[in-house]
Coordinates of C-alpha atoms in Angstrom, one line a residue:
X283 CA 97.5 79.0 104.5
X284 CA 97.3 75.2 104.5
X285 CA 96.7 75.0 108.2
X286 CA 94.1 77.7 108.0
X287 CA 92.3 75.9 105.2
X288 CA 92.3 72.6 107.1
X289 CA 90.9 74.3 110.2
X290 CA 88.1 76.0 108.3
X291 CA 87.3 72.6 106.7
X292 CA 86.9 71.1 110.2
X293 CA 84.5 73.9 111.1
X294 CA 82.4 73.2 108.0
X295 CA 82.4 69.5 108.9
X296 CA 81.2 70.2 112.4
X297 CA 78.5 72.5 111.0
X298 CA 77.1 70.1 108.3
X299 CA 77.9 66.7 109.8
X300 CA 77.1 66.8 113.6
X301 CA 78.1 63.2 113.9
X302 CA 81.7 64.2 113.1
X303 CA 82.1 66.4 116.1
X304 CA 83.2 63.6 118.4
X305 CA 85.9 62.6 115.9
X306 CA 87.0 66.2 115.6
X307 CA 87.2 66.5 119.4
X308 CA 89.2 63.3 119.8
X309 CA 91.6 63.5 116.9
X310 CA 91.8 67.1 115.6
X311 CA 91.5 69.1 118.8
X312 CA 94.9 68.1 120.2
X313 CA 96.6 69.1 116.9
X314 CA 94.7 72.4 116.7
X315 CA 95.6 73.2 120.4
X316 CA 99.3 72.6 119.5
X317 CA 99.0 75.3 116.8
X318 CA 98.4 77.9 119.5
X319 CA 102.1 77.7 120.3
X320 CA 103.1 77.9 116.6
X321 CA 105.0 80.9 115.2
X322 CA 102.3 80.9 112.5
X323 CA 99.9 82.2 115.1
X324 CA 101.4 85.7 114.5
X325 CA 99.9 85.7 111.0
X326 CA 96.6 84.7 109.6
X327 CA 96.1 81.6 111.8
X328 CA 94.4 83.3 114.8
X329 CA 91.0 83.8 113.2
X330 CA 90.7 80.1 112.1
X331 CA 91.7 79.0 115.6
X332 CA 89.0 81.2 117.1
X333 CA 86.4 79.9 114.6
X334 CA 87.4 76.3 115.4
X335 CA 87.1 76.6 119.2
X336 CA 83.9 78.7 118.9
X337 CA 82.3 76.0 116.8
X338 CA 83.6 73.1 118.9
X339 CA 82.6 74.6 122.3
X340 CA 79.1 75.2 121.1
X341 CA 78.6 71.4 121.1
X342 CA 80.4 70.6 124.3
X343 CA 79.1 69.9 127.8
X344 CA 79.8 72.4 130.6
X345 CA 82.5 70.2 132.0
X346 CA 84.2 69.7 128.6
X347 CA 84.1 73.5 128.1
X348 CA 85.8 74.0 131.4
X349 CA 88.4 71.4 130.6
X350 CA 89.0 73.1 127.2
X351 CA 89.5 76.5 128.8
X352 CA 91.9 75.0 131.4
X353 CA 94.0 73.4 128.6
X354 CA 94.2 76.7 126.6
X355 CA 95.1 78.6 129.9
X356 CA 98.0 76.2 130.5
X357 CA 99.4 77.0 127.0
X358 CA 99.1 80.7 127.7
X359 CA 100.7 80.4 131.2
X360 CA 103.8 78.6 130.1
X361 CA 106.7 80.6 131.4
X362 CA 108.7 80.6 128.2
X363 CA 105.6 81.3 126.0
X364 CA 106.0 84.4 123.8
X365 CA 103.5 87.3 123.9
X366 CA 101.9 86.3 120.6
X367 CA 101.1 82.8 122.1
X368 CA 99.5 84.4 125.2
X369 CA 97.5 86.7 122.9
X370 CA 96.3 83.8 120.7
X371 CA 95.4 81.8 123.8
X372 CA 93.4 84.8 125.1
X373 CA 91.5 85.2 121.8
X374 CA 90.6 81.5 121.8
X375 CA 89.4 81.7 125.4
X376 CA 87.2 84.7 124.5
X377 CA 85.8 82.8 121.5
X378 CA 85.0 79.8 123.7
X379 CA 83.3 82.0 126.4
X380 CA 81.3 83.7 123.7
X381 CA 80.1 80.5 122.1
X382 CA 79.3 78.5 125.3
X383 CA 76.6 80.8 126.8
X384 CA 74.5 79.0 129.4
X385 CA 77.1 76.3 130.1
X386 CA 78.5 77.8 133.3
X387 CA 81.3 79.8 131.6
X388 CA 80.0 82.9 129.9
X389 CA 82.1 85.9 129.0
X390 CA 81.3 88.1 132.0
X391 CA 81.9 85.3 134.5
X392 CA 85.3 84.6 133.0
X393 CA 86.1 88.3 133.0
X394 CA 85.2 88.5 136.7
X395 CA 87.4 85.5 137.4
X396 CA 90.3 87.3 135.6
X397 CA 89.7 90.5 137.6
X398 CA 89.8 88.4 140.8
X399 CA 93.0 86.7 139.9
X400 CA 94.8 90.0 139.2
X401 CA 93.4 91.9 142.3
X402 CA 94.5 89.1 144.7
X403 CA 98.1 89.6 143.4
X404 CA 98.9 85.9 143.9
X405 CA 99.8 85.1 140.3
X406 CA 103.1 85.6 138.5
X407 CA 103.6 88.2 135.7
X408 CA 102.7 85.7 133.0
X409 CA 99.4 85.0 134.8
X410 CA 98.7 88.7 135.1
X411 CA 99.5 89.2 131.4
X412 CA 97.2 86.3 130.4
X413 CA 94.3 87.6 132.6
X414 CA 94.7 91.1 131.2
X415 CA 94.7 89.7 127.6
X416 CA 91.6 87.7 128.4
X417 CA 89.9 90.9 129.6
X418 CA 91.0 92.7 126.5
X419 CA 89.7 90.0 124.1
X420 CA 86.5 89.4 125.9
X421 CA 86.0 93.2 126.2
X422 CA 86.2 93.6 122.5
X423 CA 83.2 91.3 122.2
X424 CA 81.2 92.0 125.3
X425 CA 80.4 95.1 127.4
X426 CA 82.3 94.6 130.7
X427 CA 81.3 98.0 132.3
X428 CA 79.2 96.1 134.8
X429 CA 82.2 94.1 136.1
X430 CA 83.0 95.4 139.6
X431 CA 86.5 96.9 139.9
X432 CA 87.6 96.4 136.3
X433 CA 88.8 99.9 135.8
X434 CA 90.9 100.0 139.1
X435 CA 92.4 96.6 138.5
X436 CA 93.6 97.5 135.0
X437 CA 94.8 100.9 136.0
X438 CA 96.7 99.5 139.0
X439 CA 98.7 97.4 136.4
X440 CA 99.8 100.6 134.8
X441 CA 102.1 101.0 137.8
X442 CA 103.5 97.4 137.7
X443 CA 107.3 96.9 137.7
X444 CA 107.0 94.7 134.6
X445 CA 107.1 96.5 131.3
X446 CA 105.1 93.6 129.7
X447 CA 102.3 94.0 132.3
X448 CA 102.2 97.8 131.8
X449 CA 102.0 97.5 128.0
X450 CA 99.3 94.8 128.1
X451 CA 97.3 96.7 130.7
X452 CA 97.2 99.7 128.3
X453 CA 96.0 97.3 125.5
X454 CA 93.4 95.8 127.8
X455 CA 92.0 99.2 128.9
X456 CA 91.5 100.3 125.3
X457 CA 90.0 97.1 124.2
X458 CA 87.5 97.0 127.1
X459 CA 86.6 100.7 126.5
X460 CA 85.6 100.1 122.9
X461 CA 82.3 98.4 123.9
X462 CA 81.1 101.2 126.2
X463 CA 82.7 104.5 125.3
X464 CA 80.3 106.6 127.4
X465 CA 81.3 104.7 130.5
X466 CA 85.1 104.3 130.0
X467 CA 86.3 107.4 128.0
X468 CA 85.6 110.0 130.7
X469 CA 87.5 107.8 133.2
X470 CA 90.5 107.6 130.8
X471 CA 90.4 111.4 130.2
X472 CA 90.2 112.1 134.0
X473 CA 93.2 109.8 134.7
X474 CA 95.2 111.5 132.0
X475 CA 94.7 114.8 133.8
X476 CA 95.6 113.5 137.2
X477 CA 98.4 111.1 136.3
X478 CA 100.7 112.8 133.8
X479 CA 103.4 110.2 134.1
X480 CA 100.9 107.6 132.7
X481 CA 99.9 109.8 129.8
X482 CA 101.8 107.7 127.2
X483 CA 100.2 104.4 128.3
X484 CA 96.8 106.0 128.4
X485 CA 97.2 107.4 124.9
X486 CA 98.1 103.9 123.8
X487 CA 94.8 102.8 125.3
X488 CA 93.0 105.5 123.3
X489 CA 94.7 104.2 120.2
X490 CA 93.4 100.7 120.9
X491 CA 89.9 102.1 121.4
X492 CA 90.1 103.5 117.9
X493 CA 91.7 100.4 116.4
X494 CA 88.9 98.3 117.9
X495 CA 86.2 100.7 116.7
X496 CA 87.7 100.7 113.2
X497 CA 87.5 96.9 113.1
X498 CA 83.9 97.1 114.2
X499 CA 83.0 99.1 111.0
X500 CA 79.4 100.2 111.0
X501 CA 78.8 98.5 114.4
X502 CA 81.3 101.0 116.0
X503 CA 80.0 102.9 119.0
X504 CA 81.9 106.1 118.1
X505 CA 79.6 109.1 117.8
X506 CA 80.4 112.6 116.7
X507 CA 80.6 113.8 120.3
X508 CA 83.3 111.2 120.9
X509 CA 85.4 112.5 118.0
X510 CA 85.1 116.0 119.4
X511 CA 86.1 115.0 123.0
X512 CA 88.9 112.7 121.7
X513 CA 90.4 115.4 119.5
X514 CA 90.3 118.0 122.3
X515 CA 92.2 115.6 124.6
X516 CA 94.7 114.7 121.8
X517 CA 95.5 118.3 120.9
X518 CA 96.0 119.1 124.6
X519 CA 98.3 116.1 125.1
X520 CA 100.5 116.8 122.1
X521 CA 101.7 120.1 123.6
X522 CA 104.9 118.5 124.8
X523 CA 108.6 118.1 123.7
X524 CA 108.2 114.3 124.0
X525 CA 108.2 113.1 120.4
X526 CA 106.7 109.7 121.4
X527 CA 103.6 111.5 122.8
X528 CA 103.2 113.6 119.7
X529 CA 103.5 110.5 117.5
X530 CA 100.8 108.6 119.4
X531 CA 98.5 111.7 119.3
X532 CA 98.9 111.8 115.5
X533 CA 98.3 108.1 115.1
X534 CA 95.1 108.4 117.1
X535 CA 93.8 111.2 114.9
X536 CA 94.9 109.2 111.8
X537 CA 92.7 106.3 112.9
X538 CA 89.9 108.8 113.5
X539 CA 90.3 110.1 110.0
X540 CA 90.0 106.6 108.6
X541 CA 86.8 105.9 110.6
X542 CA 85.1 109.2 109.7
X543 CA 87.0 111.1 107.0
X544 CA 84.2 113.5 106.2
X545 CA 84.3 114.8 109.8
X546 CA 88.0 114.5 110.6
X547 CA 89.8 115.7 107.4
X548 CA 88.2 119.1 107.3
X549 CA 88.8 119.4 111.1
X550 CA 92.5 118.6 110.7
X551 CA 92.8 121.1 107.8
X552 CA 91.2 123.7 110.0
X553 CA 93.7 123.1 112.8
X554 CA 96.6 123.4 110.3
X555 CA 96.3 127.2 110.8
X556 CA 96.8 126.9 114.6
X557 CA 99.5 129.1 116.2
X558 CA 100.7 126.0 118.1
X559 CA 103.4 124.2 116.0
X560 CA 102.7 120.9 117.8
X561 CA 99.1 121.0 116.7
X562 CA 100.2 121.7 113.1
X563 CA 102.7 118.8 113.2
X564 CA 100.1 116.4 114.6
X565 CA 97.6 117.4 111.9
X566 CA 100.0 116.8 109.1
X567 CA 101.3 113.5 110.6
X568 CA 97.7 112.3 111.2
X569 CA 96.8 113.1 107.6
X570 CA 100.0 111.2 106.5
X571 CA 99.1 108.1 108.7
X572 CA 95.6 107.9 107.2
X573 CA 97.0 108.4 103.6
X574 CA 99.5 105.6 104.2
X575 CA 96.9 103.1 105.4
X576 CA 95.7 100.3 103.2
X577 CA 92.3 100.7 105.0
X578 CA 91.7 104.1 103.4
X579 CA 88.3 103.8 101.6
X580 CA 87.3 105.1 98.2
X581 CA 85.1 107.6 100.0
X582 CA 88.0 108.6 102.1
X583 CA 90.2 109.2 99.1
X584 CA 87.5 111.5 97.7
X585 CA 87.5 113.5 100.9
X586 CA 91.3 113.7 101.0
X587 CA 91.9 115.0 97.5
X588 CA 90.7 118.7 98.0
X589 CA 92.9 119.1 101.1
X590 CA 96.2 117.7 99.7
X591 CA 97.5 121.2 98.7
X592 CA 96.8 122.7 102.2
X593 CA 98.8 119.9 103.9
X594 CA 101.7 119.9 101.4
X595 CA 102.0 123.7 101.7
X596 CA 103.3 123.0 105.3
X597 CA 106.6 122.0 103.8
X598 CA 107.4 125.7 104.0
X599 CA 106.2 126.0 107.6
X600 CA 108.5 128.0 109.9
X601 CA 108.7 125.2 112.4
X602 CA 111.2 122.4 111.7
X603 CA 109.0 119.6 113.1
X604 CA 106.1 120.7 110.9
X605 CA 108.4 120.8 107.9
X606 CA 109.7 117.3 108.5
X607 CA 106.1 116.0 109.0
X608 CA 105.0 117.6 105.7
X609 CA 108.0 116.2 103.8
X610 CA 107.2 112.7 105.1
X611 CA 103.6 113.2 103.9
X612 CA 104.9 114.0 100.4
X613 CA 107.0 110.9 100.4
X614 CA 103.9 108.8 101.3
X615 CA 101.9 110.5 98.6
X616 CA 104.5 109.8 96.0
X617 CA 104.5 106.1 96.9
X618 CA 100.8 105.6 97.3
X619 CA 98.8 108.4 95.7
X620 CA 101.0 109.6 92.8
X621 CA 98.2 110.2 90.3
X622 CA 96.3 112.3 92.8
X623 CA 99.4 114.3 93.8
X624 CA 101.0 114.7 90.4
X625 CA 99.2 118.0 89.5
X626 CA 100.5 119.6 92.7
X627 CA 104.1 118.5 92.3
X628 CA 105.4 121.4 90.1
X629 CA 104.5 123.8 92.9
X630 CA 105.5 121.5 95.7
X631 CA 109.0 120.5 94.6
X632 CA 110.5 124.0 94.8
X633 CA 109.4 124.0 98.5
X634 CA 111.0 120.6 99.0
X635 CA 114.3 121.7 97.3
X636 CA 114.5 124.7 99.6
X637 CA 114.5 122.3 102.6
X638 CA 117.8 120.8 101.3
X639 CA 119.7 124.0 101.4
X640 CA 122.6 124.2 103.9
X641 CA 122.9 127.3 106.1
X642 CA 125.6 128.1 108.6
X643 CA 122.9 129.7 110.7
X644 CA 121.6 126.2 111.5
X645 CA 124.9 125.4 113.3
X646 CA 125.4 126.0 117.0
X647 CA 128.2 125.0 119.4
X648 CA 127.3 123.2 122.6
X649 CA 129.6 122.5 125.6
X650 CA 129.6 118.8 126.8
X651 CA 131.9 118.7 129.8
X652 CA 135.3 119.6 128.6
X653 CA 134.4 119.1 124.9
X654 CA 132.7 121.4 122.4
X655 CA 130.4 119.8 119.7
X656 CA 128.7 121.2 116.6
X657 CA 124.9 120.7 116.4
X658 CA 123.1 121.1 113.1
X659 CA 119.5 121.9 114.0
X660 CA 118.3 121.7 110.3
X661 CA 120.1 118.4 109.5
X662 CA 117.0 116.1 110.2
X663 CA 114.9 118.2 107.8
X664 CA 117.6 118.1 105.1
X665 CA 118.0 114.3 105.5
X666 CA 114.2 113.8 105.3
X667 CA 114.0 116.1 102.2
X668 CA 116.7 114.1 100.4
X669 CA 114.9 110.8 101.2
X670 CA 111.8 112.3 99.6
X671 CA 113.9 113.4 96.5
X672 CA 115.2 109.9 96.2
X673 CA 111.5 108.7 96.0
X674 CA 110.8 111.5 93.5
X675 CA 113.6 110.7 91.1
X676 CA 112.4 107.0 91.0
X677 CA 108.7 107.8 90.7
X678 CA 108.3 110.9 88.7
X679 CA 111.5 112.1 87.1
X680 CA 109.5 113.6 84.2
X681 CA 108.4 116.4 86.6
X682 CA 112.0 117.0 87.8
X683 CA 113.3 117.0 84.2
X684 CA 112.9 120.7 83.5
X685 CA 115.1 121.6 86.5
X686 CA 117.2 118.5 86.5
X687 CA 120.5 120.4 86.5
X688 CA 119.5 122.3 89.6
X689 CA 118.3 119.0 91.1
X690 CA 121.8 117.6 90.6
X691 CA 123.4 120.6 92.3
X692 CA 121.2 120.0 95.3
X693 CA 122.2 116.4 95.5
X694 CA 125.9 117.3 95.2
X695 CA 125.4 119.7 98.2
X696 CA 123.9 116.8 100.2
X697 CA 126.9 114.6 99.5
X698 CA 129.3 117.4 100.6
X699 CA 130.7 118.0 104.1
X700 CA 129.9 121.6 104.9
X701 CA 131.6 121.5 108.3
X702 CA 133.9 119.4 110.3
X703 CA 131.8 116.3 111.0
X704 CA 134.4 114.9 113.4
X705 CA 133.3 117.6 115.9
X706 CA 129.6 116.6 115.9
X707 CA 127.7 114.3 118.3
X708 CA 127.3 110.6 117.4
X709 CA 123.6 111.2 116.7
X710 CA 124.3 114.1 114.3
X711 CA 127.1 112.1 112.6
X712 CA 124.7 109.2 112.1
X713 CA 122.1 111.5 110.5
X714 CA 124.8 113.1 108.3
X715 CA 126.0 109.6 107.1
X716 CA 122.4 108.6 106.3
X717 CA 121.9 111.8 104.3
X718 CA 125.1 111.2 102.3
X719 CA 124.1 107.6 101.6
X720 CA 120.7 108.7 100.3
X721 CA 122.5 111.3 98.0
X722 CA 124.8 108.5 96.7
X723 CA 121.7 106.5 95.8
X724 CA 120.1 109.6 94.1
X725 CA 123.3 110.2 92.1
X726 CA 123.4 106.6 90.9
X727 CA 119.8 106.9 89.7
X728 CA 120.5 110.2 88.0
X729 CA 123.3 108.5 86.2
X730 CA 120.6 106.4 84.5
X731 CA 117.9 109.0 83.9
X732 CA 120.0 112.1 83.4
X733 CA 123.4 110.9 82.2
X734 CA 124.4 114.0 80.2
X735 CA 123.7 116.3 83.1
X736 CA 125.8 114.1 85.4
X737 CA 128.7 114.0 83.0
X738 CA 128.6 117.8 82.5
X739 CA 128.9 118.2 86.3
X740 CA 131.5 115.5 86.9
X741 CA 134.0 118.1 88.2
X742 CA 131.5 118.9 91.0
X743 CA 130.1 115.4 91.7
X744 CA 133.4 113.4 92.0
X745 CA 135.4 115.5 94.5
X746 CA 133.0 115.1 97.5
X747 CA 132.8 111.4 96.6
X748 CA 136.6 111.0 96.7
X749 CA 136.7 113.0 100.0
X750 CA 134.3 110.5 101.5
X751 CA 136.3 107.5 100.2
X752 CA 139.5 108.7 101.9
X753 CA 137.9 109.8 105.1
X754 CA 139.5 108.5 108.3
X755 CA 138.3 108.4 111.9
X756 CA 140.2 109.2 115.0
X757 CA 142.4 106.5 116.5
X758 CA 140.1 106.1 119.4
X759 CA 137.0 105.4 117.3
X760 CA 134.9 102.5 118.5
X761 CA 134.0 99.4 116.3
X762 CA 130.5 100.7 115.6
X763 CA 131.8 104.0 114.2
X764 CA 134.3 102.2 112.0
X765 CA 131.6 99.8 110.7
X766 CA 129.3 102.8 110.0
X767 CA 132.0 104.6 108.0
X768 CA 132.8 101.5 106.0
X769 CA 129.1 101.2 105.1
X770 CA 129.0 104.8 103.9
X771 CA 132.2 104.4 101.9
X772 CA 130.9 101.2 100.3
X773 CA 127.8 103.0 99.2
X774 CA 130.0 105.8 97.9
X775 CA 132.1 103.4 95.9
X776 CA 129.0 101.8 94.4
X777 CA 127.9 105.3 93.3
X778 CA 131.3 105.9 91.7
X779 CA 131.1 102.6 89.8
X780 CA 127.5 103.4 88.6
X781 CA 128.6 106.8 87.4
X782 CA 131.6 105.3 85.6
X783 CA 129.1 103.4 83.3
X784 CA 127.8 106.7 81.8
X785 CA 129.0 106.9 78.2
X786 CA 131.9 109.4 78.2
X787 CA 132.3 109.7 81.9
X788 CA 135.6 107.9 82.1
X789 CA 137.0 110.3 79.5
X790 CA 136.3 113.4 81.6
X791 CA 139.2 115.2 83.2
X792 CA 137.9 114.8 86.7
X793 CA 137.3 111.0 86.4
X794 CA 140.9 110.7 85.1
X795 CA 142.2 112.5 88.2
X796 CA 140.0 110.2 90.3
X797 CA 141.6 107.1 88.7
X798 CA 145.1 108.4 89.2
X799 CA 144.2 108.8 92.9
X800 CA 142.9 105.2 93.0
X801 CA 146.0 103.9 91.4
X802 CA 148.1 105.5 94.2
X803 CA 145.8 103.9 96.8
X804 CA 145.8 100.1 96.6
X805 CA 142.8 99.7 99.0
X806 CA 140.6 102.0 97.0
X807 CA 141.7 100.5 93.7
X808 CA 140.8 97.0 95.0
X809 CA 137.3 98.2 96.0
X810 CA 136.8 99.9 92.7
X811 CA 137.7 96.8 90.7
X812 CA 135.7 94.4 93.0

């Protein structure tokens, strides 16, 4: 903050006292240039830097502007420079170009120079990355559709061997597109159809288009027909088993909902009734992303309110992916929009509770080489549901209160091993451990807000906790597995200690049996007394 304030003061000085500009150029400019390489550049320092170089370059001669650009380029081209430094350098270059019109280095000229550097293929990866970033940042400010070969040059970088180059190319295409949607969007859509392997990167470009348009506010070029064509492409793209693709499709529609809630929210609600489960999942996830954004406007909240019930009802959807998305939405609403959601919770919580129920029908056995493993298809939904219940018990226990005893039973079920977890895959076991740790956290909280109920059910609560504490892994378990189990057992012991503080708990028969077991196990007794 101090650096930002100092830079803005320099900008004001240059604006109000023109005779100070030479002093600023001589003494302050080297120090400001050094800040481009600072770790602070990841935060709020970029905008002050842009303002400084914009103000400074407006008063410089053409030669001094060229020298300034050359100096900033050198900082961005350093081999060990981090990506945020290159991006900051590119933003400063864009600001200099924008401010120094008519001095031999305007934005379009610099963009053409960057295109030429990339197309010749004579620069190292860091040079390609910086050039792409310059195209991106200039393209956010200036329409570059007239630059010959810009589309092909950026798209060729999608095939680069460097992951950094591919990622920045995606960012550049989206940024450049934002200033002329009618020119660039059809090209992106066409490329998605003909190059399916590049779909993920192209979707990231569409996301950047929307982020840039959102930042432009009322100056955004997005029209209703663009929303329609974008939504059509996003729904078509989400029809895949690749979760990463579906996540990006949802994020894009979430940004669209923030830009134009009056148009997008009713549309998402309408598509909730689609027969395609991927569409339904994306609709719920998009609604969640928008609801979770700090950029949701007051107008947007007013549009959201009437549709909350429709989206929450998808907790009972027959498809597991949609169920999970709806539970995650409920979790977001409990955190950020509790007052708006509260009237719907008495009808919503029973649907949530049903998602925690264990059924043997969700188990299947798969053959992996000579080994057989148990897969629990419903485990991810159960884990997500318990995480939401953890939020609920902290945020609105008053609504849970009437069925608190049933709530405790559900949490006990989550802390219990319903099958031999040693026969599950590493991924399944990790989810199972996460779910149990969440349940231990819920039980600890219930000990505070519902102590009598917990004490009454001590005979049901304590046995699965003790079973977790004495659990052992196979002799061939790797270090990571041992550390993960220790983490779970430590969480379990914290839960036992928290429950022991309930008045009367230590006098119960089951807690007495637990202490007898601890006294026979020196390691457990030591952990309990720690």
